[in-house]
Coordinates of C-alpha atoms in Angstrom, one line a residue:
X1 CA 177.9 138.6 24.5
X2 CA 178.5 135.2 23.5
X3 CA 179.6 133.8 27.4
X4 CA 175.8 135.8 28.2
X5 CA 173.5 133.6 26.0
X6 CA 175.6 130.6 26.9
X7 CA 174.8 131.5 30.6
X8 CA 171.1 132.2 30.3
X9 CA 171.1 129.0 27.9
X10 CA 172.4 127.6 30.8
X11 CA 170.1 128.8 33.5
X12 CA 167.4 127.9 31.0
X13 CA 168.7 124.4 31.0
X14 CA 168.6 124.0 35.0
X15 CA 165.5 125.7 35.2
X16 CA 163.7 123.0 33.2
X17 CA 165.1 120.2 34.8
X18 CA 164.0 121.1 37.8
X19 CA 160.2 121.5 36.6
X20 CA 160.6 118.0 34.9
X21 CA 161.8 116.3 38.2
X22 CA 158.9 118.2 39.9
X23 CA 156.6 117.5 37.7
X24 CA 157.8 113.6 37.6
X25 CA 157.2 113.1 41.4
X26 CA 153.5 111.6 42.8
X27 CA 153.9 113.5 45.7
X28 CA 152.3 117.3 46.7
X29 CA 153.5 119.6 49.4
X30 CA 150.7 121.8 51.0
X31 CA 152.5 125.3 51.3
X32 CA 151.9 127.7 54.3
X33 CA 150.0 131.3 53.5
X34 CA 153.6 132.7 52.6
X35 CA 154.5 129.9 50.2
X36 CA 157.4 128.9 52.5
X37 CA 156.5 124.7 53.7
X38 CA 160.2 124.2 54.7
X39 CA 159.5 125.1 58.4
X40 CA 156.4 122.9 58.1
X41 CA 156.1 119.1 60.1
X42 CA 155.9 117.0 57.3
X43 CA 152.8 114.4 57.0
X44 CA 153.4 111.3 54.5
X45 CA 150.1 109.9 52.9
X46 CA 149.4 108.1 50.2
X47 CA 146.1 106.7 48.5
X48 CA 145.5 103.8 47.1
X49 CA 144.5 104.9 43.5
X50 CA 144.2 108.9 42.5
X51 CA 141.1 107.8 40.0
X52 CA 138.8 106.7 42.2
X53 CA 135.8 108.9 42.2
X54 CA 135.3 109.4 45.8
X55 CA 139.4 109.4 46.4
X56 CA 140.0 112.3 44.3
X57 CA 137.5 114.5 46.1
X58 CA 139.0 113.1 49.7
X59 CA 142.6 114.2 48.3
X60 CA 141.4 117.6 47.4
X61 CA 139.9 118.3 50.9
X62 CA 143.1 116.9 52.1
X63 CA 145.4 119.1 50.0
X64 CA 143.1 122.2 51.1
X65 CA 142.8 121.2 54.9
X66 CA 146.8 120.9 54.5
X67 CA 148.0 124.4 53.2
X68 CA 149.7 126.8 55.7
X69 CA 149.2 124.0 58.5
X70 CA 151.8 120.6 56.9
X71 CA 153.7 119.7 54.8
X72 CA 152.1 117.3 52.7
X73 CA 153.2 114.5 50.7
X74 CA 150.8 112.6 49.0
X75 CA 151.4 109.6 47.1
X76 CA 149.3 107.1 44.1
X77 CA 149.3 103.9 45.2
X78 CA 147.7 103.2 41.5
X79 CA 146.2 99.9 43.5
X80 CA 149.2 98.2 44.4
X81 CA 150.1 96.9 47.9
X82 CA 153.6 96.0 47.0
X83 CA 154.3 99.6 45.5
X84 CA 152.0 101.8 48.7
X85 CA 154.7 99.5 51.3
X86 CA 157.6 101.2 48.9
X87 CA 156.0 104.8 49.2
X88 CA 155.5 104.0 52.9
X89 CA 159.5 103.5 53.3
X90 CA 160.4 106.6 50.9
X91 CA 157.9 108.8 53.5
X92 CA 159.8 107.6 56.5
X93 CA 163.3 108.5 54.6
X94 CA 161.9 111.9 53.9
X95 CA 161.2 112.6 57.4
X96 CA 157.4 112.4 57.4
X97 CA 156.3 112.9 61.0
X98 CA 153.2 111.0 60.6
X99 CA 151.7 108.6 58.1
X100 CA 148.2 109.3 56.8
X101 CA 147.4 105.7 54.2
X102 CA 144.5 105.4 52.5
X103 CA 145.2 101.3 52.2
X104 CA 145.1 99.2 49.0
X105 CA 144.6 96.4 50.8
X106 CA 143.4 96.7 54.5
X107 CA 144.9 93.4 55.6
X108 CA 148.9 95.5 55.0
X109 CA 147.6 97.4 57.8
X110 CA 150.5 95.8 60.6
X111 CA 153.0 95.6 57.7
X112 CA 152.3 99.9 57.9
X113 CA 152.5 99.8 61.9
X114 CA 156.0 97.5 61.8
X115 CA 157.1 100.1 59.6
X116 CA 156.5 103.1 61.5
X117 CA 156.2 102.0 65.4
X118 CA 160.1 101.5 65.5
X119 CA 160.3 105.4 64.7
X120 CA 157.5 106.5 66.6
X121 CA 156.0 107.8 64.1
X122 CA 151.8 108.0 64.7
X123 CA 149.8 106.5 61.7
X124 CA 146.4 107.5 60.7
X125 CA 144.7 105.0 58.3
X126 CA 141.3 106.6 56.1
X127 CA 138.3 105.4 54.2
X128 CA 139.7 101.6 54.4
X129 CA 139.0 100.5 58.1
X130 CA 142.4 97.8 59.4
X131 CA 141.5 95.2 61.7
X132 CA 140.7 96.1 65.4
X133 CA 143.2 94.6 66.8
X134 CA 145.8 96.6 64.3
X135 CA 145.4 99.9 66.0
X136 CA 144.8 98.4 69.6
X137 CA 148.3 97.3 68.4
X138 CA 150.1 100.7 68.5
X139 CA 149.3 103.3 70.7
X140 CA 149.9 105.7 68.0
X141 CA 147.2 104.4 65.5
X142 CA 144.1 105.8 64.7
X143 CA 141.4 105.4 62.1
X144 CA 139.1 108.0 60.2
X145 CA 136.2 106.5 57.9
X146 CA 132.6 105.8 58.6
X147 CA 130.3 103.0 59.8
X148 CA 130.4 100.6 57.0
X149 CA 126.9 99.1 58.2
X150 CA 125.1 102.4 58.2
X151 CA 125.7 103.4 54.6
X152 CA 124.2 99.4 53.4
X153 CA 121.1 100.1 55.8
X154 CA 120.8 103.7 54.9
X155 CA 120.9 102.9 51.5
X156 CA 118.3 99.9 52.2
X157 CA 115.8 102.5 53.5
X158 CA 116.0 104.8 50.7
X159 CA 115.3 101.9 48.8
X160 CA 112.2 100.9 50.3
X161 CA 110.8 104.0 51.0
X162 CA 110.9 105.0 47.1
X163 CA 109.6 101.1 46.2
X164 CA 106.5 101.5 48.5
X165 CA 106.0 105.2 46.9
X166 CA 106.5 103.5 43.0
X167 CA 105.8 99.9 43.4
X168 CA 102.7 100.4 40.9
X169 CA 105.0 102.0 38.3
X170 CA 108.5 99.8 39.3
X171 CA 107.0 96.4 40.0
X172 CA 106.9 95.1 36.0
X173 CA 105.4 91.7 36.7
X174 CA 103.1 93.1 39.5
X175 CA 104.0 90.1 41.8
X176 CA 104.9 92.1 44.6
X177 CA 108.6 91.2 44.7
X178 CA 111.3 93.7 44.3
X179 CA 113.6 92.2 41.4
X180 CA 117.5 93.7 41.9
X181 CA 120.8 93.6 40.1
X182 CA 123.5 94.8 42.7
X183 CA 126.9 96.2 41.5
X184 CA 129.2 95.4 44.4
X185 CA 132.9 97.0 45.0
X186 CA 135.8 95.2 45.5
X187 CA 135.3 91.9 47.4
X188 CA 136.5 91.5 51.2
X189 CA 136.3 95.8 51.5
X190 CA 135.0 96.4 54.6
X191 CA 132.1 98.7 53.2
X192 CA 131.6 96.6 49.6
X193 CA 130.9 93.3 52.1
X194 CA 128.5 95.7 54.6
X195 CA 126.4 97.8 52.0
X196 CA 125.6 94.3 49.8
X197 CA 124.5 92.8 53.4
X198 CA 122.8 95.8 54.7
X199 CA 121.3 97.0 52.1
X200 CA 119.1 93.9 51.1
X201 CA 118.5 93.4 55.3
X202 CA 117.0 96.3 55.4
X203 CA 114.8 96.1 52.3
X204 CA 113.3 93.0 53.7
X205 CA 113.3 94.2 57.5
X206 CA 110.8 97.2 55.9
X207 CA 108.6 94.1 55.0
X208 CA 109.4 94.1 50.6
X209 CA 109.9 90.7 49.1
X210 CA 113.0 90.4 47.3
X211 CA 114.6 88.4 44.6
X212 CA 118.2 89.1 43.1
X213 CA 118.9 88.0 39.8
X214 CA 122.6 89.1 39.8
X215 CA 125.1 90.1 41.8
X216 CA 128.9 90.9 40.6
X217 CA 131.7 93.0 41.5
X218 CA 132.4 96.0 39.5
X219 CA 135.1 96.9 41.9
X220 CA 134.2 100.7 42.4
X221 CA 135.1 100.9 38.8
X222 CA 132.3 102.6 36.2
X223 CA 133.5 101.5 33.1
X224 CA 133.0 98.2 34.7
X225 CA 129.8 98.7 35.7
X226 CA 128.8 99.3 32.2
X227 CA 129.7 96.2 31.1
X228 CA 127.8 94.1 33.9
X229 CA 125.2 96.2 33.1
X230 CA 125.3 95.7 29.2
X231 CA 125.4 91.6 29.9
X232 CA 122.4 91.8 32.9
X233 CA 120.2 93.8 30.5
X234 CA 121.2 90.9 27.6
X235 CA 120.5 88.4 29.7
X236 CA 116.7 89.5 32.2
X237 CA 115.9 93.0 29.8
X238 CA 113.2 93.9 31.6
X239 CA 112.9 91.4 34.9
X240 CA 115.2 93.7 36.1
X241 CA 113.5 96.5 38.5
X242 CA 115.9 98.0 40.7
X243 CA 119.9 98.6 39.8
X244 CA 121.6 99.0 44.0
X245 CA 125.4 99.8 43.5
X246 CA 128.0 99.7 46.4
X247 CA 128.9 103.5 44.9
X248 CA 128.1 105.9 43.1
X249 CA 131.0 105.2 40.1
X250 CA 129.4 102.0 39.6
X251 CA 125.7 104.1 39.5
X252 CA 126.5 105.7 37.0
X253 CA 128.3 103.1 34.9
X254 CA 125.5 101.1 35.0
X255 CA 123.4 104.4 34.2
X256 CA 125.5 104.7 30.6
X257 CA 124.6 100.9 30.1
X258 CA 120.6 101.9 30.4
X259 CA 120.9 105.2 28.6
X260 CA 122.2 103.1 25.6
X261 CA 119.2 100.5 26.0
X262 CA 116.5 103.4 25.5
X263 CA 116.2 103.9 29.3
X264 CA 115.2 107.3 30.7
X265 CA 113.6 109.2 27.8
X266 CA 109.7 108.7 27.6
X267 CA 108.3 106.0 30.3
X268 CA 111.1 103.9 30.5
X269 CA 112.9 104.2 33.4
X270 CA 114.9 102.2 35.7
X271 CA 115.4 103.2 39.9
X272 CA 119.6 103.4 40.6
X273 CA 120.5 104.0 44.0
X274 CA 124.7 104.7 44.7
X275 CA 126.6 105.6 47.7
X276 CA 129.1 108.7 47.9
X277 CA 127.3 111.5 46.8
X278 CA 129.9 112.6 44.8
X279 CA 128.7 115.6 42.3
X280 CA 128.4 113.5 38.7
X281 CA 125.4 111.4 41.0
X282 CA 123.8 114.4 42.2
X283 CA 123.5 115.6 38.5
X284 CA 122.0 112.3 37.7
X285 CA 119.4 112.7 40.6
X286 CA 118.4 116.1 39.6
X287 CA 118.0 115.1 35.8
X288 CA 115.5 112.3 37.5
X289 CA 118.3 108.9 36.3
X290 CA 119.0 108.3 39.6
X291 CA 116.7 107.8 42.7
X292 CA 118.9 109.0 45.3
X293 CA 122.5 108.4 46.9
X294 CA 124.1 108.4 50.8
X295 CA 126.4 111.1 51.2
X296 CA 129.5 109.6 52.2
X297 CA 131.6 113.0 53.2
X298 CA 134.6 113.7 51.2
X299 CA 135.2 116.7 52.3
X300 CA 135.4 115.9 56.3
X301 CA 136.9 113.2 55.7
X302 CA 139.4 114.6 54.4
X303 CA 139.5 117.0 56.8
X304 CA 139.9 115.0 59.9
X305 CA 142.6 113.1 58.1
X306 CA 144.7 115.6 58.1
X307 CA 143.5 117.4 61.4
X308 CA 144.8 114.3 63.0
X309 CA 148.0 113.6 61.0
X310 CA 149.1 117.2 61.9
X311 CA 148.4 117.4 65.8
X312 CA 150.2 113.6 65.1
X313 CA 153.2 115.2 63.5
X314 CA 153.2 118.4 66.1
X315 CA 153.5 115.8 68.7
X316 CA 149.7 117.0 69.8
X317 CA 147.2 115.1 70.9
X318 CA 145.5 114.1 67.8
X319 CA 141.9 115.8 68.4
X320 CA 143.5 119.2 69.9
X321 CA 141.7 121.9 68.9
X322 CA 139.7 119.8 66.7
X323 CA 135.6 118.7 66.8
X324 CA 136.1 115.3 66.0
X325 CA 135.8 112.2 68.7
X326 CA 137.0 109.1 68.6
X327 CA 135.2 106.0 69.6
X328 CA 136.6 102.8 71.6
X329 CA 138.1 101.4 68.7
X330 CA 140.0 104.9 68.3
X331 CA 138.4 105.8 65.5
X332 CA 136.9 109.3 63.9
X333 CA 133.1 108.5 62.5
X334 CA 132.2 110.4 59.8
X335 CA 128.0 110.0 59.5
X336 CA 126.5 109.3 56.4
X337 CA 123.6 111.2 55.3
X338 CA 120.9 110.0 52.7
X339 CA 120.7 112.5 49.8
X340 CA 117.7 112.6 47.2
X341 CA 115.9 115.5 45.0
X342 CA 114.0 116.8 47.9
X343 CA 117.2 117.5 49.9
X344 CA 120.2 118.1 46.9
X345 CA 121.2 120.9 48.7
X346 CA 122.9 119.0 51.4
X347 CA 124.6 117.0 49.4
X348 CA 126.0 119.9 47.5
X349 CA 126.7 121.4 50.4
X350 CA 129.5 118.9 51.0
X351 CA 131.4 120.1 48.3
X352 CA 131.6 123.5 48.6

């Protein structure tokens, strides 16, 4: 009886220790439809910080486009370069037959490549575009994002569209300017630098007058945003008559900063436009705190991601059996869309 308890004890023991060491690692394993992955190519990916807003809805696409098709193992880079090159090495040990990285920092991009062309081993970047010459590089490189530009002068429409349809209401000092704060994501990002440019291009290209009276980086980060917000309010109150953020975290940071200063209950109100389209922004637009958004799609993202990692790792062509296309710079585009109340739907759409 005794040596019976002392082996289930035992058991017991092992068993827990291996949940611990499983539920220690930062990587998941997509498992096929019989909950067998063994036989399964595997695809090493990692992104550059799970808490990011839009990130977190890219990873779950990817962990659903991954299931019965790879074996995934995704990775936190928890915004550090040096630690995502480690992970990188780690997924090569493991046997990853392709790389999907989401980049911390898109210059590491031919640090990635050196890594993996030795091996063969095809690498698809996401969401943070490498330089051109990067994938023209490595034969075995490919990029899945968007068209930085056309979120900024998407954005820059919606902007001016709702302005024109407001301007009596929005424009406080009736001098037919458009006064702006812009919250802008991290600096040198591909789409941070593109949306900030864009966006105000297009404002003025529409014919509107501008003038910015602050411009700061929030670095994708709400809590951030709040604080800019809390300091810009302190400092122009109510000069300020348009709040344009790089995305929609930042949105609706800066929407907790004017919620706190009285905004949005009786007439005072303040236009926020974001980019994303992630589901806490299309709350805010329905509950009339936030003008509108661009969808930037998660959930295809995602998708293609991992469509192209596993034809990569199958030793496929990357777009077999797949709809996406890649341009001359051998990249997938995924098109933003601009989302406000009057089409919601679409925008939830993408979540689904």
């Amino acid at each position: 009886m005794f040596n019976n308890k002392k082996g289930l004890l035992l058991s017991l023991s092992v068993a827990s220790s291996i949940l611990l060491a499983t539920g220690c690692s930062s990587s998941t394993s997509g498992d096929s439809a019989s909950g067998k992955s063994g036989d399964l190519p595997a695809v090493g990916a990692t992104i550059y910080k799970f808490d990011d807003n839009f990130m977190s809805y890219v990873r779950r696409s990817m962990d659903d486009s991954a299931k019965g098709n790879v074996k995934l193992m995704l990775n936190d880079s928890q915004n550090d370069q040096s630690k995502q090159i480690e992970q990188v090495d780690t997924l090569i040990a493991k046997g990853a037959k392709s790389l999907a990285i989401n980049l911390v920092d898109p210059k590491a991009a031919q640090t990635i490549i050196d890594k993996a062309k030795p091996k063969n081993i095809p690498v698809i970047f996401f969401n943070k575009e490498p330089d051109a010459a990067v994938l023209k590089g490595y034969d075995k490189a490919y990029y899945v994002g968007t068209t930085s530009s056309e979120s900024g002068v998407l954005q820059g429409e919606l902007i001016a569209k709702a302005w024109e349809a407001n301007k009596d209401k929005w424009d406080k000092n009736h001098d037919g300017k458009l006064q702006y704060v812009l919250l802008k994501g991290e600096p040198g990002h591909p789409d941070a630098e593109a949306r900030t440019k864009y966006a105000v291009d297009t404002i003025k290209e529409k014919g509107i007058q501008v003038e910015q009276l602050a411009l700061d980086t929030a670095m994708w980060d709400a809590t951030k945003a709040t604080e800019k917000m809390d300091a810009w309010l302190a400092k122009y109150s109510d000069k300020i008559e348009f709040v344009i953020a790089n995305n929609d975290g930042m949105a609706l940071g800066a929407i907790a900063s004017l919620e706190k200063a009285g905004y949005f209950t009786g007439d005072k109100f303040m236009p926020v436009v974001g980019v994303d389209a992630i589901p806490e922004a299309l709350e805010m637009i329905e509950k009339g705190k936030m003008v509108g958004t661009i969808l930037n799609d998660a959930k295809n993202q995602g998708k293609a991601t991992i469509d192209l990692a596993a034809n990569a790792a199958k030793g496929k062509d990357v777009l077999d059996g797949t709809k996406w296309k890649l341009d001359d710079s051998k990249a997938v585009r995924v098109p933003y869309v601009q989302i406000t109340k009057d089409n919601i739907q679409e925008g939830k759409n993408a979540y689904k």
